[in-house]
mmCIF file of C-alpha atoms in Angstrom:
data_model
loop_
_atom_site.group_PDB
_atom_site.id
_atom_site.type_symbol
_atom_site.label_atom_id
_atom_site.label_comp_id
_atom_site.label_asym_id
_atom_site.label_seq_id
_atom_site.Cartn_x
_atom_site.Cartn_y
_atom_site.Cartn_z
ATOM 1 C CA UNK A 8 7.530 7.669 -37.928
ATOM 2 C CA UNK A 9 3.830 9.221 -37.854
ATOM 3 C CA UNK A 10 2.086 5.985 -39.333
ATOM 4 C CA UNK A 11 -0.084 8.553 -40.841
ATOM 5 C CA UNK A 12 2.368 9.164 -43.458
ATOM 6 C CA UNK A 13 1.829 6.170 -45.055
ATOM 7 C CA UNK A 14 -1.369 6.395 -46.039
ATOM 8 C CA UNK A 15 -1.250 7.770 -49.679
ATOM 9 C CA UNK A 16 -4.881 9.582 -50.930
ATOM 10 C CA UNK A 17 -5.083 6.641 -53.473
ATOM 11 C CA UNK A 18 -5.502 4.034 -50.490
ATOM 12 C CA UNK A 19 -8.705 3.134 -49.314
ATOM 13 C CA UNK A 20 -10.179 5.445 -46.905
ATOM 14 C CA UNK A 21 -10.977 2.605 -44.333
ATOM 15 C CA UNK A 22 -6.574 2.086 -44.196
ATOM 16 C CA UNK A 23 -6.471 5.718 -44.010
ATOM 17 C CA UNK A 24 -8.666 5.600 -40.883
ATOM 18 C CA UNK A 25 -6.825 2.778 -39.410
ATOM 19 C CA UNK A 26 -3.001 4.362 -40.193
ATOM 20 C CA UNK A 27 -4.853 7.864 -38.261
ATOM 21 C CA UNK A 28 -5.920 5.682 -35.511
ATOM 22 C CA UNK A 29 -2.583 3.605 -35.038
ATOM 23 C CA UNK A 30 -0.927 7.331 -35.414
ATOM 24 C CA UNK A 31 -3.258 8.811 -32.355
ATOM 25 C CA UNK A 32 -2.834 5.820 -30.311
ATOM 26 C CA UNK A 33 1.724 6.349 -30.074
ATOM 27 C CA UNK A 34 0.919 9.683 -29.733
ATOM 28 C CA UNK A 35 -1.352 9.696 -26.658
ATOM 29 C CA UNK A 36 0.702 6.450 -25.091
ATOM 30 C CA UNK A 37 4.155 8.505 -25.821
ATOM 31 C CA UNK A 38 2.584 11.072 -23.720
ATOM 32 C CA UNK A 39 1.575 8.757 -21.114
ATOM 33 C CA UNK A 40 4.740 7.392 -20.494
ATOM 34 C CA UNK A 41 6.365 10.327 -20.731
ATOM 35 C CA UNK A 42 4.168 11.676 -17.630
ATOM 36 C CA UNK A 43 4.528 8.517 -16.260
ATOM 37 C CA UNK A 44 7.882 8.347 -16.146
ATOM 38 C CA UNK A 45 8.050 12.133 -15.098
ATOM 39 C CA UNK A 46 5.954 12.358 -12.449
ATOM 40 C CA UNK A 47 5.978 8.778 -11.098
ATOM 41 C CA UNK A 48 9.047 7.199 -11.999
ATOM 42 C CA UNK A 49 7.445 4.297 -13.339
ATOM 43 C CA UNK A 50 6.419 3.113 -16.815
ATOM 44 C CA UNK A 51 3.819 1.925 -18.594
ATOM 45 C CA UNK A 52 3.982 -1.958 -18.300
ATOM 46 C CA UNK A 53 4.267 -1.123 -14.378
ATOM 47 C CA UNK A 54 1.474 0.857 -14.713
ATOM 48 C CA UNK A 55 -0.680 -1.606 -16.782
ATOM 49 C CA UNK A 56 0.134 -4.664 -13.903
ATOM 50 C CA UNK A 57 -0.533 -2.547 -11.135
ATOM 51 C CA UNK A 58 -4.041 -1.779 -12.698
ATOM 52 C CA UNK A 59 -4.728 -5.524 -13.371
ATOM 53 C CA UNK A 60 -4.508 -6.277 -9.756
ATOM 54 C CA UNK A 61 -5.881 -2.885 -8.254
ATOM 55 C CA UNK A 62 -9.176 -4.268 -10.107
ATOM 56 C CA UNK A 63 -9.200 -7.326 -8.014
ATOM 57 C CA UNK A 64 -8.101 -6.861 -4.879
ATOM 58 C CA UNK A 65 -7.597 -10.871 -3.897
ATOM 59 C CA UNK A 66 -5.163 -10.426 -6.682
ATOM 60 C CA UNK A 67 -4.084 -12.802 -9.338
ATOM 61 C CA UNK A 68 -2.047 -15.666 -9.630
ATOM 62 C CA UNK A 69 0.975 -15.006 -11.980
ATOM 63 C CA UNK A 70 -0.414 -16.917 -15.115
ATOM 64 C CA UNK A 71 -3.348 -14.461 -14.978
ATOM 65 C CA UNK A 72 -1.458 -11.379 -15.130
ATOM 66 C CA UNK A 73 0.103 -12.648 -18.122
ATOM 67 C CA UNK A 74 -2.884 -13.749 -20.061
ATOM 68 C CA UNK A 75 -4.879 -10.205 -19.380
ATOM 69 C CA UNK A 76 -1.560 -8.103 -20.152
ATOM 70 C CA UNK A 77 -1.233 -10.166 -22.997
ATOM 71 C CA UNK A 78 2.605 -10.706 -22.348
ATOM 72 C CA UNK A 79 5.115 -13.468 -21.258
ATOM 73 C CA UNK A 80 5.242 -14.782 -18.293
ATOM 74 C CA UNK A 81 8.791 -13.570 -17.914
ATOM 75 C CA UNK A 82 7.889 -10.162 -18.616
ATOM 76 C CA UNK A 83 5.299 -10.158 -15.657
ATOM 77 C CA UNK A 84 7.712 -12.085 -13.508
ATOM 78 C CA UNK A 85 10.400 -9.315 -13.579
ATOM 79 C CA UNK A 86 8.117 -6.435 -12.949
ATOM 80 C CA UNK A 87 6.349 -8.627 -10.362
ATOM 81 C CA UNK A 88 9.846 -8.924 -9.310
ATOM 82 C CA UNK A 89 10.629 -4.599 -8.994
ATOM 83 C CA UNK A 90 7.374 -3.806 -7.848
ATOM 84 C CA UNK A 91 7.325 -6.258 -4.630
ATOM 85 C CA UNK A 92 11.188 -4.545 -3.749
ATOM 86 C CA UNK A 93 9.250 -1.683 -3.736
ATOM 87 C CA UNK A 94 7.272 -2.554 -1.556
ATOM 88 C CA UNK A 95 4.280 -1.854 -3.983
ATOM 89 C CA UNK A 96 2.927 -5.180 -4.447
ATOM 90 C CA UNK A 97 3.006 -8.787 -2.582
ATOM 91 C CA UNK A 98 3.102 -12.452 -3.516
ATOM 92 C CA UNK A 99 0.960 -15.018 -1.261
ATOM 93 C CA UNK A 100 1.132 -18.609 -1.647
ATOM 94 C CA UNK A 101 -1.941 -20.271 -3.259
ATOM 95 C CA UNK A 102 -3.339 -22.505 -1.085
ATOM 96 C CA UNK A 103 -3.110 -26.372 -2.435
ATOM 97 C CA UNK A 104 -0.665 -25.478 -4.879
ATOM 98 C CA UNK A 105 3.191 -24.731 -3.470
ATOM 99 C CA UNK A 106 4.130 -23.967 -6.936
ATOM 100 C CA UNK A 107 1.716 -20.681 -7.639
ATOM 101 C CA UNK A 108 1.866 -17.497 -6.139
ATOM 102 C CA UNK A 109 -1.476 -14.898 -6.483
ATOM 103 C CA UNK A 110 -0.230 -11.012 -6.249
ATOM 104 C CA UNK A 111 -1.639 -8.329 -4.877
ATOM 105 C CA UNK A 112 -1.153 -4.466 -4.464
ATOM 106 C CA UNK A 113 -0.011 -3.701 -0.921
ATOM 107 C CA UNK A 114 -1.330 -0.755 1.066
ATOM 108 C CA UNK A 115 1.287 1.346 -0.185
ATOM 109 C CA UNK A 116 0.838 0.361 -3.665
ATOM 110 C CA UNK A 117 -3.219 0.648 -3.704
ATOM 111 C CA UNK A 118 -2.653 4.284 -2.870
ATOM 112 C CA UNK A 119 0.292 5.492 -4.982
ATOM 113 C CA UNK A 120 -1.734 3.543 -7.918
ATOM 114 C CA UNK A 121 -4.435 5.617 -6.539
ATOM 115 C CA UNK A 122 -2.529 8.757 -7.587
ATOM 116 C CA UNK A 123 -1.388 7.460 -10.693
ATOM 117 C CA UNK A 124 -4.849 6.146 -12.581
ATOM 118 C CA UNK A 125 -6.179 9.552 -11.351
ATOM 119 C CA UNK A 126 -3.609 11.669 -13.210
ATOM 120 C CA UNK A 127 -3.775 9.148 -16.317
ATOM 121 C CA UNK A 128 -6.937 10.196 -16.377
ATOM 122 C CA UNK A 129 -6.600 13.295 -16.713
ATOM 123 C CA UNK A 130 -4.102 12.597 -19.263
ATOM 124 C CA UNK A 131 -6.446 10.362 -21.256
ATOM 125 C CA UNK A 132 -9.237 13.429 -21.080
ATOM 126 C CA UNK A 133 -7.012 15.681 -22.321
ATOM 127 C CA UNK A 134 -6.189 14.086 -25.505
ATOM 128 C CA UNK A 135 -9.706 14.589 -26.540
ATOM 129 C CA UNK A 136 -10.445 17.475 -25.347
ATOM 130 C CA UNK A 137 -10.359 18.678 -29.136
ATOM 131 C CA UNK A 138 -13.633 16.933 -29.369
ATOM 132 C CA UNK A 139 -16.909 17.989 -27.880
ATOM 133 C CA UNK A 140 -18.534 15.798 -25.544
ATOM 134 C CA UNK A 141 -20.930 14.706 -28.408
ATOM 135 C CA UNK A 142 -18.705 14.116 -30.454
ATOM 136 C CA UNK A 143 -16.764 11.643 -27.938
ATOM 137 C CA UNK A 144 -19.662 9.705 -27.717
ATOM 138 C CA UNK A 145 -20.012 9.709 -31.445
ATOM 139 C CA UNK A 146 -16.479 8.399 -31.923
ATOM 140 C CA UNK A 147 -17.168 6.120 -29.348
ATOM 141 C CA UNK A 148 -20.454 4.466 -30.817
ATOM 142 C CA UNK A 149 -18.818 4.029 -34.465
ATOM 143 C CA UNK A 150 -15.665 2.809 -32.962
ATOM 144 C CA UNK A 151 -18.127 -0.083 -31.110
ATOM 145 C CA UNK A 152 -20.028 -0.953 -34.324
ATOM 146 C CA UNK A 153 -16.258 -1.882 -35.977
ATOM 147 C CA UNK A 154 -14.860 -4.013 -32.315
ATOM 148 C CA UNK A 155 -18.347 -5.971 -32.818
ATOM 149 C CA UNK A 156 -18.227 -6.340 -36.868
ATOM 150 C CA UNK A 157 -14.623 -8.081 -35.943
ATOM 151 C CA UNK A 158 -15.956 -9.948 -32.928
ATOM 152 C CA UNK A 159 -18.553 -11.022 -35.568
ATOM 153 C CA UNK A 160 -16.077 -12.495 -38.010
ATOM 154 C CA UNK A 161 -14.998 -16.152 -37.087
ATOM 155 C CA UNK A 162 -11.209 -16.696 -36.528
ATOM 156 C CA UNK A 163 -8.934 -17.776 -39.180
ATOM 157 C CA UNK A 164 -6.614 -20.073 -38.656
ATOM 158 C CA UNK A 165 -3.220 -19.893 -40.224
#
């Protein structure tokens, strides 16, 4: 369902916003893994690891991946799992500790992730292209005013 929908004009503009920008967000990821999956035969999660490590190259130990993907452990382990069958990435043994594992893109996985962030690129450039350069920028600058405002705010507890 569009999340857009919703919103009802008697709602405060700021939800508005935030039910447009939760609407544009599953529309622009459903496209991505769409085109992932179509021209890649991968998905998004895979995706998403194989990024983590491609920006550090030593690679990272298991408990890392989870923490920046923001997932379970077990979530990372099994795609750790199909993407080393695939030859795409490897697992090393960290030194002093027999217990942890860092992983790392291989060869062959560096380049076809290559491929892969270039065309999500594209993607990603596409789905503004309804905007003029300015006005990316624009969106851009108001959109970091609200990520520091909430950075601002102290966490709550619960």
């Amino acid at each position: 369902m569009d999340m857009e929908a919703r919103g009802h004009s008697e709602h405060p503009e700021a939800l508005r916003l935030w039910l447009r920008m939760l609407t544009l967000t599953q529309l622009v990821e459903k496209q991505v893994r769409s085109q992932l999956r179509e021209q890649f035969g991968t998905t998004l999660p895979r995706f998403d690891l194989m990024a983590q490590l491609e920006r550090k190259p030593e690679g990272l130990k298991m408990n890392e991946l989870s923490r920046r993907m923001m997932v379970t452990g077990g979530n990372v382990t099994g795609i750790t799992d199909q993407l080393v069958a695939e030859g795409l990435v490897e697992r090393i043994e960290v030194e002093g500790d027999r217990r942890a594992y860092r992983v790392r893109l291989t060869p062959r996985g560096r380049t076809e992730f290559g491929a892969m962030a270039r065309q999500h690129e594209g993607w990603i450039v596409a789905a503004f292209e309804g905007l003029s350069p300015a006005e990316v920028d624009a969106l851009h600058q108001l959109l970091g005013k609200v990520k520091q405002h909430y950075n601002d705010i102290p966490l709550e507890t619960t």
